Amino acid sequence: MRPSLLDPLFAALTALPGIGPKLEKLYRRLFGREDTPGRIIDLLFHLPVGTIDRRSRPELRDVVPGSVATVAVTVESHRPPPANRPRLPYRIETFDDTGTLTLTYLHAKRDYLEKLFPIGELRYLSGTTALYDGALQMVHPDRVVSEQELDKLPMVEPVYPLTEGLTLNPVRKATEAALTKIPALPEWQDAAWLQRQGFPSFADALKTLHHPAEPTDILPASAAWSRLAYDELLAGQLALALVRAHQRTLPGRGSSGEGRLRARVIAALPYSLTLSQGRAVDDIVTDLARPQRMIRLLQGDVGSGKTVVALLAAATVIEAGRQAALMAPTEILVRQHLATITPLAEKAGLRVAVLTGRERGKDRTDTLERLSLGEIDLLVGTHALFQEEVAFRDLALAIVDEQHRFGVHQRLALVRKGEAVDMLVLTATPIPRTLVLTSFGDMEISELREKPAGRQPIDTRTIALDRLGEVIEGIGRALDEGRRVYWVCPLVAESETSDLAAAEERFADLKQHFGAKVDLVHGQMKGADKDRAMARFSTGETQLLVATTVIEVGVDVPEATVMVIEHAERFGLSQLHQLRGRVGRGSGHSTCLLLYRAPLGETAKARLAIMRDTEDGFRIAEEDLRLRGEGDLLGTRQSGMPGFRVARLELHGKLLAPARDDAALTLTRDPDLATPRGHALRHLLYLFERDEAIRLLRAG
Ligand code: ADP
Ligand code: MG
């Protein structure tokens, strides 16, 4: 249960004055969490992107027109618009010892202004100044206060990201109110560490970020922001370490054998394993033989051959008389794995079955029954695998492909289907080290760094869409040579339907040129239709496959040698890399054409240039992170890292290793989080919603 101390922070936003259900909806959008009610903590973690600096307090004579200034003036006169021209501006003349300043209000309420600016009184104004007809003026001052209220005028005012319908002032006001709700919290960070880093307390960090004294106070690199980022990273590392410690306390079971089945699979391969595949298999076999649980990440670039390694891992536990499961996020990926695995399994005598949403009725019942009887050695499937009704006789190994699409819950759900289940996670998206750490903690890692022998480099080119005609001609020549071509259609952000429309349009267009050689595959097709389209392309019955991004992961047609990506500028770098990895799999020379709509912005240009310059997925991933970082600095902030609210890995990544070490050391000394610091740390886990892990503590 959440400590009640934290209740005020988790109270609904509507508890704040002025926020009703309607506004609350806008705040949800602002927080990017449309389906969860907004809470006070969300507002506090909604950090400023900039400031307005009002510290300049010149006399009127010294005001630089166009700048933001705070001035002290005396009200001289009001000049309301003439009664017959109410749309003209309302002006107020003011002065100080050195000059005059005209205030201008449009659509003003006379009563209101007369109250705000009594003639002869001193007022402090802050806003943007301008020169108009040789006279200094200020249109709609941001702030107007009397001498007594001067201390309430924020000299450095935070600016927040906003959303349509929600303006700065209400967000500031709400944030002010939220700040008053922060309770006195126990300090969960190590005192010496805080001092060394110069970090403020959690509450002070929030106060500084929302009440900066200097514009630099709100930079992500500031002590205040870094403190919160470190809090968040530590919460994440602690949660991961708890999950891991929990899994370790559950005894593992060694699965070993002479490697007879593995040898049979290897003998059935039409190629030999690469060096790093061999090494990964060795790592896994060693892990599996140990009585502790294995949690290993197999990280390998697109086409590096992870499926075979997974199959060899499965063969190891199967030889020990147990079962394995391979879970992938999409139907197509599942079929793809099956296509690789089935012929090998047949030769090696492994019994493989499939389970996805598509298997229904009697087939499904049969599969489930055989599974529970132990007549299936390896079950390959989608999310369907962790449904209630799926019961193994003795699941020993869970292999999860494309891990980043599955959550921790789902991982755990699969692992619970057996006793002491070992886990192997396959990831095709190269993840920079720093990210591996945040998402997996100290998971063991095997890397497939080289590509299988015989792969050719892919010739990547960027071409503006206005040369589409030439591209189509070129594709025509490639088709005449018998080559096979993927054509991936633009990603349209708004909806899947518009993606589809774009793909269908391109399909119709290309069909006019190339007739029956052209086919279409997209995410809204029925599974069987998708398979058939893929199969026609795979056998060469069709040569040009127009696709939405459904082909992104896993599809393996070695004969395909041309990849066209339309509106490449709309895709993420790692997505482009995945897509490009669909070609260059066979021995033929491959080409990737990145079509873009000119003109490109600086960042987009740099991104496409990276794609052109390298095929190294690790480098692409690092560059992607870096470019996104620069985008942030330029103010086009994207919403940080997945799963992180305040930490930005490109800026706070260096705090990750200390957070991991801190978490590890803490749990060694205080495995139940029972010491005073342990108790304080529980608060931290709740604050960043990593409290799932606390339940594991209690479950023992
Ligand atoms: P990914 O790592 O992207 O999942 P796959 O496991 O799908 O890669 O393998 C891609 C292709 O490479 C498959 O056709 C597979 O049969 C082939 N392959 C795997 N290992 C080797 C190897 N050592 N030598 C040659 N081809 C291989
Ligand atoms: Mg794969």
XYZ file of C-alpha atoms and ligand atoms in Angstrom:
728
model
C 0.000 0.000 0.000
C 1.149 3.488 -0.768
C 2.367 5.344 2.321
C -0.392 7.788 3.268
C 2.207 10.514 3.431
C 2.126 10.509 -0.356
C -1.643 10.801 -0.663
C -1.656 14.568 -1.271
C 0.638 14.069 -4.244
C -1.518 11.359 -5.725
C -4.728 13.318 -5.177
C -6.722 14.110 -8.297
C -5.841 17.322 -10.088
C -9.437 18.352 -9.685
C -8.638 18.846 -6.004
C -6.784 22.005 -7.024
C -8.756 25.254 -7.155
C -9.949 26.103 -10.625
C -9.527 22.666 -12.168
C -12.804 21.023 -13.071
C -13.401 17.891 -15.123
C -13.115 19.797 -18.401
C -9.740 21.300 -17.655
C -8.597 18.036 -16.187
C -9.066 16.412 -19.607
C -6.727 18.998 -21.102
C -4.144 18.270 -18.443
C -4.300 14.594 -19.285
C -3.460 15.452 -22.824
C -0.676 17.683 -21.598
C 0.811 14.805 -19.619
C 0.419 12.420 -22.534
C -1.693 10.086 -20.434
C -5.139 10.489 -21.833
C -6.565 7.410 -20.227
C -5.481 8.049 -16.633
C -6.888 10.800 -14.441
C -4.410 13.600 -13.854
C -2.880 13.836 -10.417
C -0.964 16.491 -8.567
C 2.277 14.596 -8.927
C 1.855 14.654 -12.712
C 1.681 18.415 -12.631
C 4.759 18.647 -10.433
C 6.669 16.434 -12.848
C 5.563 18.596 -15.745
C 8.771 20.578 -15.873
C 9.419 23.910 -17.559
C 11.017 24.166 -20.988
C 12.213 27.736 -20.589
C 11.881 30.924 -18.617
C 10.920 34.529 -19.033
C 13.562 36.650 -17.415
C 12.041 39.747 -15.823
C 15.083 40.765 -13.832
C 16.000 43.630 -16.072
C 14.603 46.730 -14.282
C 15.669 49.717 -16.331
C 14.453 53.279 -16.079
C 12.273 54.126 -19.058
C 15.075 55.997 -20.761
C 17.196 52.812 -20.799
C 14.583 50.325 -21.951
C 15.676 48.370 -25.021
C 12.545 48.103 -27.188
C 11.648 44.502 -27.956
C 13.035 43.158 -24.698
C 11.210 41.950 -21.616
C 11.526 44.518 -18.856
C 10.119 45.271 -15.450
C 9.518 48.974 -14.933
C 8.163 51.186 -12.169
C 5.816 53.850 -13.528
C 3.220 56.312 -12.317
C -0.185 56.327 -13.997
C -0.866 59.647 -15.670
C -4.057 59.283 -17.697
C -6.484 56.899 -19.362
C -7.358 57.231 -23.023
C -10.283 54.934 -23.722
C -11.370 54.532 -27.350
C -14.056 56.961 -28.517
C -17.579 55.688 -27.882
C -18.261 55.268 -31.591
C -15.006 53.316 -32.222
C -14.955 50.781 -29.389
C -12.600 48.538 -31.302
C -9.715 50.949 -31.094
C -7.179 50.191 -28.390
C -7.489 51.496 -24.878
C -4.362 53.401 -23.928
C -2.933 54.386 -20.594
C -0.158 56.917 -20.318
C 2.480 56.406 -17.645
C 5.846 57.935 -16.798
C 8.893 57.831 -14.596
C 11.617 60.439 -14.012
C 13.276 59.614 -17.285
C 10.513 59.087 -19.836
C 7.026 57.941 -20.751
C 5.436 54.611 -21.546
C 2.096 53.958 -23.242
C 0.193 50.825 -22.264
C -2.075 49.387 -24.909
C -5.010 47.075 -24.354
C -7.221 45.593 -27.030
C -10.834 44.678 -26.261
C -10.294 46.022 -22.780
C -12.827 46.325 -20.005
C -12.811 49.882 -18.830
C -13.774 49.206 -15.196
C -11.108 46.608 -14.871
C -8.374 48.891 -16.172
C -9.485 51.812 -14.055
C -9.200 49.657 -10.982
C -5.861 48.225 -12.016
C -4.355 51.611 -12.898
C -5.643 54.385 -10.586
C -4.377 57.760 -11.754
C -1.372 59.001 -9.798
C -0.477 55.595 -8.384
C 2.803 53.727 -8.762
C 2.650 50.407 -10.619
C 5.241 47.803 -11.416
C 4.787 46.344 -14.882
C 6.527 43.515 -16.575
C 6.206 42.633 -20.235
C 7.595 43.016 -23.703
C 8.318 46.554 -24.782
C 8.090 48.003 -28.284
C 8.676 51.253 -30.082
C 5.602 52.554 -31.899
C 5.587 55.841 -33.764
C 8.665 56.843 -31.828
C 6.965 56.229 -28.472
C 7.774 53.445 -26.037
C 4.859 51.133 -25.410
C 3.866 47.849 -23.856
C 0.940 45.865 -25.253
C -0.874 43.878 -22.576
C 1.762 43.785 -19.828
C 2.243 40.226 -18.535
C 2.221 41.364 -14.944
C 0.940 44.431 -13.112
C 1.487 44.802 -9.376
C 1.502 47.544 -6.768
C 4.472 48.265 -4.563
C 3.106 46.054 -1.769
C 2.737 43.110 -4.124
C 6.158 43.507 -5.645
C 7.601 40.490 -3.871
C 4.963 38.337 -5.576
C 6.226 39.273 -9.009
C 8.335 36.325 -10.184
C 11.530 37.700 -11.641
C 12.350 34.495 -13.499
C 9.156 32.902 -14.636
C 8.950 29.323 -15.865
C 7.416 28.511 -19.240
C 5.749 25.133 -19.598
C 4.916 22.943 -22.545
C 1.254 23.545 -23.289
C -1.534 21.973 -25.203
C -4.372 23.502 -27.161
C -6.881 25.120 -24.860
C -4.512 25.347 -21.936
C -2.541 28.561 -21.589
C 0.457 29.414 -19.493
C -1.190 31.324 -16.677
C -3.596 28.646 -15.471
C -0.832 26.049 -15.683
C 1.412 28.271 -13.572
C -1.314 28.888 -11.056
C -2.150 25.220 -10.776
C 1.532 24.400 -10.370
C 1.811 26.991 -7.607
C -1.059 25.334 -5.806
C 0.447 21.895 -6.380
C 3.738 22.979 -4.820
C 1.976 23.697 -1.554
C 0.854 20.056 -1.396
C 4.322 18.548 -1.132
C 4.513 16.850 2.262
C 7.649 16.603 4.397
C 9.266 13.499 2.955
C 12.025 11.350 4.393
C 15.280 11.650 2.418
C 15.853 8.444 0.461
C 19.173 9.379 -1.047
C 22.477 8.785 0.630
C 23.518 11.991 2.395
C 27.153 11.862 1.307
C 26.165 11.305 -2.312
C 23.768 14.250 -2.261
C 26.427 16.462 -0.876
C 29.027 15.366 -3.365
C 26.645 15.999 -6.249
C 25.335 19.244 -4.787
C 21.788 17.932 -5.116
C 18.912 19.586 -3.242
C 16.161 17.609 -1.521
C 13.298 16.220 -3.612
C 10.939 18.979 -2.502
C 13.505 21.719 -3.001
C 14.338 20.387 -6.437
C 10.693 20.686 -7.461
C 10.434 24.133 -5.917
C 13.538 25.350 -7.719
C 12.361 24.024 -11.063
C 8.980 25.685 -10.738
C 10.346 28.820 -9.042
C 13.703 29.343 -10.671
C 15.925 32.134 -9.394
C 18.065 31.993 -12.519
C 17.101 30.849 -16.009
C 19.799 28.179 -15.756
C 18.027 26.638 -12.755
C 15.582 24.882 -15.040
C 18.074 23.361 -17.451
C 17.976 19.576 -17.468
C 21.637 19.623 -16.453
C 20.869 21.733 -13.353
C 21.291 20.295 -9.879
C 17.525 20.343 -9.323
C 16.611 18.488 -12.484
C 19.519 16.081 -12.092
C 18.358 15.258 -8.587
C 14.930 14.271 -9.861
C 16.457 12.377 -12.764
C 18.667 10.467 -10.360
C 15.634 9.723 -8.211
C 13.845 8.330 -11.218
C 16.803 6.273 -12.394
C 17.358 4.901 -8.915
C 13.689 3.962 -8.621
C 13.962 2.121 -11.931
C 17.162 0.314 -11.003
C 15.837 -0.597 -7.610
C 12.667 -2.047 -9.103
C 14.661 -4.072 -11.602
C 17.013 -5.297 -8.919
C 14.059 -6.313 -6.756
C 12.478 -8.275 -9.571
C 15.759 -9.910 -10.261
C 16.477 -10.703 -6.633
C 13.016 -12.187 -6.399
C 13.648 -14.380 -9.386
C 16.939 -15.487 -7.916
C 15.353 -16.583 -4.678
C 13.221 -18.951 -6.673
C 15.453 -21.913 -7.216
C 16.455 -22.694 -10.766
C 16.767 -26.148 -12.206
C 19.762 -27.102 -14.229
C 18.938 -28.369 -17.705
C 21.856 -30.048 -19.320
C 22.697 -33.008 -21.432
C 25.330 -34.094 -23.861
C 24.094 -31.683 -26.495
C 22.820 -34.463 -28.689
C 19.770 -32.503 -29.876
C 21.791 -29.373 -30.412
C 24.190 -31.299 -32.565
C 21.282 -32.576 -34.633
C 19.959 -29.072 -35.214
C 23.413 -27.843 -36.145
C 23.823 -30.730 -38.547
C 20.556 -29.732 -40.205
C 21.716 -26.139 -40.804
C 22.564 -25.301 -44.407
C 25.332 -23.022 -43.083
C 27.727 -22.916 -40.184
C 27.173 -20.720 -37.159
C 28.993 -17.425 -36.994
C 31.569 -17.004 -34.282
C 29.304 -14.894 -32.139
C 26.352 -17.224 -32.618
C 28.562 -20.029 -31.338
C 29.643 -17.944 -28.390
C 26.075 -16.986 -27.540
C 25.014 -20.632 -27.624
C 27.895 -21.515 -25.285
C 26.879 -18.762 -22.852
C 23.314 -19.965 -22.861
C 24.171 -23.630 -22.450
C 26.382 -22.773 -19.477
C 23.620 -20.682 -17.916
C 21.038 -23.385 -18.428
C 23.187 -26.008 -16.760
C 23.434 -23.927 -13.594
C 20.926 -24.282 -10.811
C 20.251 -20.502 -10.847
C 17.810 -18.860 -13.141
C 19.050 -17.489 -16.413
C 18.007 -13.998 -17.464
C 19.936 -13.258 -20.609
C 19.550 -10.728 -23.366
C 20.544 -11.816 -26.841
C 21.147 -8.626 -28.679
C 21.840 -8.766 -32.368
C 21.317 -6.515 -35.271
C 18.734 -7.281 -37.912
C 19.650 -10.415 -39.821
C 22.342 -11.481 -37.391
C 20.626 -14.841 -36.904
C 19.010 -14.820 -33.485
C 16.323 -17.385 -34.285
C 18.796 -20.214 -34.687
C 20.451 -19.362 -31.399
C 17.026 -19.395 -29.773
C 16.272 -22.768 -31.287
C 19.547 -24.183 -29.982
C 18.713 -22.874 -26.530
C 15.336 -24.582 -26.773
C 16.967 -27.814 -27.926
C 19.059 -27.796 -24.765
C 16.116 -27.837 -22.365
C 14.151 -30.174 -24.605
C 16.962 -32.686 -24.409
C 16.531 -32.527 -20.647
C 12.919 -33.613 -21.192
C 11.397 -30.183 -20.646
C 9.613 -27.583 -22.774
C 10.347 -24.195 -24.298
C 8.202 -21.276 -25.458
C 9.061 -18.623 -28.009
C 6.926 -15.519 -27.879
C 6.941 -12.794 -30.540
C 4.887 -9.600 -30.722
C 3.240 -10.060 -34.107
C 1.605 -12.754 -36.112
C 3.979 -12.231 -39.017
C 7.001 -12.571 -36.782
C 5.631 -15.778 -35.352
C 5.153 -17.239 -38.840
C 8.618 -16.116 -39.753
C 10.160 -17.883 -36.785
C 8.180 -20.976 -37.665
C 9.441 -20.871 -41.224
C 13.032 -20.889 -39.963
C 12.438 -23.375 -37.200
C 10.105 -25.978 -38.691
C 12.455 -27.575 -41.266
C 15.284 -27.711 -38.734
C 13.043 -29.078 -36.006
C 11.737 -31.774 -38.318
C 15.224 -32.984 -39.092
C 16.228 -32.887 -35.454
C 13.048 -34.540 -34.231
C 11.643 -31.642 -32.185
C 7.894 -31.269 -31.852
C 6.928 -27.670 -32.586
C 3.463 -26.088 -32.463
C 2.060 -22.632 -32.931
C -0.434 -20.643 -30.886
C -1.732 -17.210 -31.840
C -5.102 -15.527 -31.915
C -5.674 -17.259 -35.210
C -5.615 -20.819 -33.934
C -9.159 -21.573 -32.913
C -11.515 -24.416 -32.316
C -10.354 -27.990 -32.396
C -6.786 -27.258 -33.498
C -6.365 -24.978 -30.574
C -7.825 -27.409 -28.100
C -5.583 -30.125 -29.471
C -2.505 -27.979 -29.182
C -3.328 -27.032 -25.617
C -3.908 -30.624 -24.682
C -0.710 -31.878 -26.260
C 1.125 -29.044 -24.581
C -0.099 -30.026 -21.151
C 0.761 -33.653 -21.833
C 4.274 -32.732 -22.854
C 3.779 -33.819 -26.450
C 4.904 -30.438 -27.704
C 8.531 -29.494 -27.124
C 8.506 -25.942 -28.375
C 5.493 -23.653 -28.556
C 5.824 -20.585 -30.747
C 3.234 -17.839 -30.492
C 2.081 -14.320 -29.783
C 0.572 -12.828 -26.615
C -1.778 -15.798 -26.776
C 0.936 -17.720 -24.911
C 0.288 -16.152 -21.569
C -3.408 -16.674 -21.546
C -4.865 -18.466 -18.564
C -5.734 -21.662 -20.412
C -2.213 -22.241 -21.710
C -0.597 -24.830 -19.461
C 2.718 -26.536 -20.057
C 3.677 -29.886 -18.657
C 7.093 -28.540 -17.695
C 8.120 -25.189 -19.120
C 11.841 -24.632 -18.650
C 12.728 -21.810 -21.014
C 10.837 -18.710 -22.081
C 12.250 -16.960 -25.120
C 10.843 -13.519 -25.777
C 11.505 -11.825 -29.076
C 11.428 -8.055 -29.566
C 11.322 -7.614 -25.851
C 10.810 -3.872 -25.791
C 7.244 -4.368 -26.942
C 6.367 -6.477 -23.964
C 6.061 -5.137 -20.460
C 7.516 -6.552 -17.292
C 4.118 -7.971 -16.324
C 3.896 -9.926 -19.508
C 7.381 -11.262 -19.068
C 6.534 -12.365 -15.554
C 3.253 -13.900 -16.684
C 5.087 -16.207 -19.053
C 7.729 -17.095 -16.505
C 5.027 -18.079 -14.029
C 3.826 -20.792 -16.366
C 6.584 -23.090 -15.274
C 8.820 -23.944 -12.422
C 12.138 -22.079 -12.316
C 11.764 -20.861 -15.871
C 14.897 -19.530 -17.514
C 14.514 -16.527 -19.723
C 16.149 -15.537 -22.959
C 15.236 -12.190 -24.442
C 15.926 -11.510 -28.109
C 16.167 -7.981 -29.262
C 16.626 -6.957 -32.856
C 16.608 -3.265 -32.194
C 20.110 -2.410 -31.206
C 19.793 -0.757 -27.871
C 22.532 1.554 -26.673
C 24.220 0.335 -23.500
C 22.622 3.001 -21.401
C 19.182 1.876 -22.440
C 19.916 -1.771 -21.812
C 20.703 -0.768 -18.284
C 17.506 1.160 -17.752
C 15.255 -1.470 -19.198
C 16.935 -4.643 -18.120
C 19.210 -3.770 -15.225
C 22.129 -6.060 -14.851
C 20.839 -8.720 -17.181
C 23.519 -10.854 -18.771
C 24.088 -9.953 -22.398
C 25.187 -11.926 -25.438
C 25.799 -9.972 -28.570
C 25.713 -11.077 -32.184
C 27.968 -8.516 -33.713
C 28.830 -9.968 -37.087
C 26.440 -10.750 -39.861
C 26.300 -14.224 -41.349
C 28.896 -14.793 -44.061
C 28.093 -13.814 -47.603
C 26.056 -10.748 -46.775
C 26.656 -7.838 -49.098
C 26.649 -4.222 -48.035
C 23.455 -2.381 -48.907
C 23.733 0.570 -51.227
C 21.588 3.246 -49.565
C 20.522 6.392 -51.386
C 18.337 9.325 -50.480
C 16.137 10.703 -53.239
C 13.632 13.559 -53.202
C 10.074 12.486 -53.918
C 9.798 14.795 -56.873
C 12.019 12.309 -58.695
C 9.458 9.567 -58.177
C 9.141 9.067 -61.936
C 12.807 8.115 -62.216
C 12.530 5.831 -59.222
C 9.624 3.974 -60.799
C 11.582 3.578 -64.017
C 14.508 2.187 -62.068
C 12.235 -0.242 -60.246
C 10.903 -1.349 -63.630
C 14.430 -2.266 -64.710
C 15.045 -4.136 -61.458
C 11.847 -6.120 -61.943
C 12.891 -6.985 -65.491
C 16.104 -8.380 -64.068
C 13.956 -10.585 -61.860
C 14.758 -8.770 -58.626
C 12.335 -8.573 -55.736
C 11.353 -5.246 -54.245
C 9.705 -4.037 -51.043
C 7.944 -0.682 -51.193
C 7.112 0.631 -47.748
C 4.504 3.330 -47.583
C 4.470 6.451 -45.534
C 3.701 6.377 -41.938
C 0.839 8.773 -41.413
C 0.627 9.720 -37.797
C -3.102 10.258 -37.475
C -4.447 6.783 -37.962
C -3.910 3.364 -39.288
C -6.649 3.931 -41.844
C -4.817 6.780 -43.490
C -1.634 4.677 -43.567
C -3.619 2.137 -45.382
C -5.105 4.623 -47.817
C -1.629 5.784 -48.756
C -0.435 2.236 -49.295
C -3.487 1.323 -51.349
C -3.034 4.368 -53.508
C 0.600 3.553 -54.184
C -0.354 -0.037 -54.861
C -2.920 1.006 -57.476
C -0.390 3.334 -59.018
C 2.384 0.744 -59.250
C -0.034 -1.853 -60.521
C -0.703 0.376 -63.504
C 2.977 0.241 -64.296
C 3.809 -3.343 -63.483
C 0.524 -5.277 -63.399
C 0.355 -8.634 -61.692
C 3.911 -8.483 -60.392
C 2.662 -6.092 -57.696
C 1.058 -7.127 -54.435
C -0.023 -5.446 -51.204
C 0.285 -6.384 -47.551
C -0.899 -4.330 -44.614
C -1.796 -4.619 -40.964
C -5.548 -4.725 -41.421
C -5.517 -7.800 -43.617
C -6.647 -11.111 -42.179
C -3.805 -13.236 -40.958
C -4.208 -15.891 -43.615
C -4.328 -13.280 -46.371
C -1.165 -11.727 -45.030
C 0.544 -15.100 -45.053
C -0.570 -15.718 -48.602
C 0.716 -12.346 -49.778
C 4.035 -12.989 -48.035
C 4.202 -16.475 -49.499
C 3.564 -15.239 -53.048
C 6.373 -12.752 -52.637
C 8.628 -15.290 -51.017
C 8.234 -17.771 -53.874
C 8.629 -15.090 -56.518
C 5.086 -15.267 -57.792
C 4.956 -11.536 -57.119
C 8.018 -9.314 -57.268
C 6.997 -5.971 -55.895
C 5.413 -5.935 -52.462
C 3.810 -2.711 -51.330
C 3.547 -2.719 -47.561
C 2.757 -0.652 -44.543
C 5.211 -1.107 -41.698
C 3.904 -4.594 -40.946
C 7.024 -5.889 -42.616
C 9.157 -4.024 -40.148
C 10.124 -6.929 -38.016
C 11.290 -10.373 -38.746
C 10.323 -10.849 -42.354
C 12.923 -12.905 -44.094
C 12.933 -13.214 -47.869
C 16.587 -13.554 -48.848
C 15.814 -12.985 -52.524
C 14.492 -9.463 -51.878
C 17.205 -7.004 -52.849
C 15.504 -3.632 -53.185
C 13.845 -1.654 -50.399
C 12.028 1.553 -51.201
C 10.864 3.613 -48.235
C 8.527 6.419 -49.061
C 8.613 9.490 -46.823
C 11.625 8.120 -45.036
C 11.825 11.377 -43.083
C 8.732 10.346 -41.132
C 10.265 7.187 -39.749
C 12.436 6.804 -36.687
C 16.037 5.871 -37.350
C 15.836 2.492 -35.743
C 12.687 1.769 -37.696
C 14.444 2.683 -40.923
C 17.276 0.430 -39.930
C 14.891 -2.434 -39.263
C 13.180 -1.920 -42.578
C 16.404 -1.734 -44.506
C 17.520 -4.926 -42.807
C 14.838 -6.757 -44.789
C 17.159 -6.651 -47.794
C 20.824 -7.618 -48.005
C 19.976 -11.012 -46.554
C 20.880 -13.122 -49.527
C 23.970 -13.074 -51.661
C 22.624 -10.581 -54.233
C 23.648 -6.946 -54.273
C 21.007 -4.883 -52.433
C 19.767 -1.342 -52.671
C 17.748 0.825 -50.315
C 16.088 3.974 -51.607
C 14.993 6.488 -49.013
C 12.459 8.776 -50.637
C 11.836 12.033 -48.855
C 9.715 15.114 -49.296
C 11.947 18.152 -49.805
C 12.889 20.421 -48.172
C 14.287 18.626 -45.166
C 15.042 20.294 -41.843
C 18.545 20.113 -40.392
C 17.861 17.190 -38.094
C 15.986 15.220 -40.745
C 18.879 15.759 -43.118
C 21.363 14.533 -40.536
C 19.229 11.499 -39.805
C 18.989 10.401 -43.409
C 22.708 11.036 -43.831
C 23.438 8.580 -41.026
C 21.326 5.972 -42.752
C 23.283 6.535 -45.926
C 26.630 6.410 -44.180
C 26.374 3.370 -41.990
C 24.710 0.015 -41.554
C 25.957 -0.413 -38.023
C 22.788 -0.610 -35.971
C 24.604 0.255 -32.773
C 25.979 3.428 -34.262
C 22.613 4.323 -35.687
C 20.982 3.879 -32.308
C 23.576 6.043 -30.556
C 23.319 8.756 -33.200
C 19.568 8.658 -32.925
C 19.792 9.285 -29.224
C 22.272 12.082 -29.789
C 20.183 13.782 -32.465
C 17.120 13.565 -30.340
C 19.146 15.134 -27.585
C 20.067 18.032 -29.799
C 16.487 18.377 -30.879
C 15.682 18.772 -27.214
C 18.221 21.501 -26.774
C 16.765 23.301 -29.756
C 13.469 23.318 -27.954
C 11.649 20.778 -30.100
C 11.449 18.471 -27.187
C 10.150 15.009 -27.754
C 8.694 13.302 -24.806
C 11.944 11.981 -23.425
C 12.654 8.315 -22.972
C 9.932 5.750 -23.019
C 8.903 5.091 -19.464
C 10.742 8.085 -18.027
C 9.132 11.258 -16.848
C 12.008 13.495 -15.885
C 15.220 11.659 -16.759
C 16.647 12.228 -20.217
C 19.114 9.590 -21.029
C 21.246 11.644 -23.352
C 21.764 14.119 -20.527
C 21.472 12.057 -17.389
C 22.866 8.805 -18.740
C 25.990 9.195 -16.645
C 23.873 8.906 -13.518
C 22.741 5.473 -14.548
C 25.783 3.514 -13.439
C 25.805 5.096 -9.961
C 22.058 4.412 -9.678
C 22.581 0.779 -10.586
C 25.433 0.402 -8.092
C 23.451 2.188 -5.425
C 20.477 -0.122 -5.993
C 22.651 -3.237 -5.906
C 24.470 -2.197 -2.741
C 21.273 -1.153 -1.022
C 19.621 -4.488 -1.656
C 22.672 -6.398 -0.524
C 22.603 -4.584 2.796
C 18.882 -4.216 3.144
C 17.117 -6.804 0.983
C 13.704 -6.121 2.509
C 14.001 -2.338 2.477
C 13.474 -2.443 6.218
C 16.080 0.074 7.416
C 15.160 3.766 7.674
C 16.681 4.409 4.274
C 14.885 1.354 2.950
C 11.606 2.794 4.170
C 12.365 6.109 2.564
C 13.211 4.298 -0.671
C 9.789 2.702 -0.680
C 8.393 6.222 -0.954
C 10.624 6.770 -3.923
C 9.346 3.644 -5.652
C 5.780 4.834 -5.219
C 6.539 8.343 -6.378
C 7.861 7.058 -9.683
C 5.301 4.279 -9.836
C 7.753 1.438 -9.668
C 5.877 0.048 -6.717
C 5.018 -3.169 -8.538
C 8.365 -4.360 -7.212
C 7.362 -3.729 -3.603
C 4.744 -6.425 -3.840
C 7.509 -8.885 -4.629
C 9.125 -7.985 -1.330
C 6.095 -9.043 0.559
C 5.436 -12.095 -1.563
C 8.924 -13.126 -0.524
P 17.381 -11.932 -36.832
O 18.556 -11.838 -35.933
O 17.104 -10.661 -37.564
O 16.170 -12.477 -36.150
P 17.180 -14.327 -38.291
O 17.356 -15.249 -37.153
O 15.815 -14.131 -38.822
O 17.818 -12.943 -37.950
O 18.171 -14.791 -39.441
C 18.217 -14.105 -40.648
C 18.590 -15.056 -41.777
O 19.940 -15.459 -41.663
C 17.775 -16.328 -41.786
O 17.459 -16.620 -43.128
C 18.711 -17.363 -41.223
O 18.418 -18.623 -41.730
C 20.038 -16.847 -41.734
N 21.183 -17.228 -40.907
C 21.219 -17.319 -39.564
N 22.459 -17.670 -39.137
C 23.221 -17.800 -40.254
C 24.593 -18.152 -40.481
N 25.401 -18.417 -39.475
N 25.021 -18.191 -41.757
C 24.198 -17.911 -42.779
N 22.896 -17.585 -42.638
C 22.407 -17.524 -41.391
Mg 14.288 -12.296 -35.871
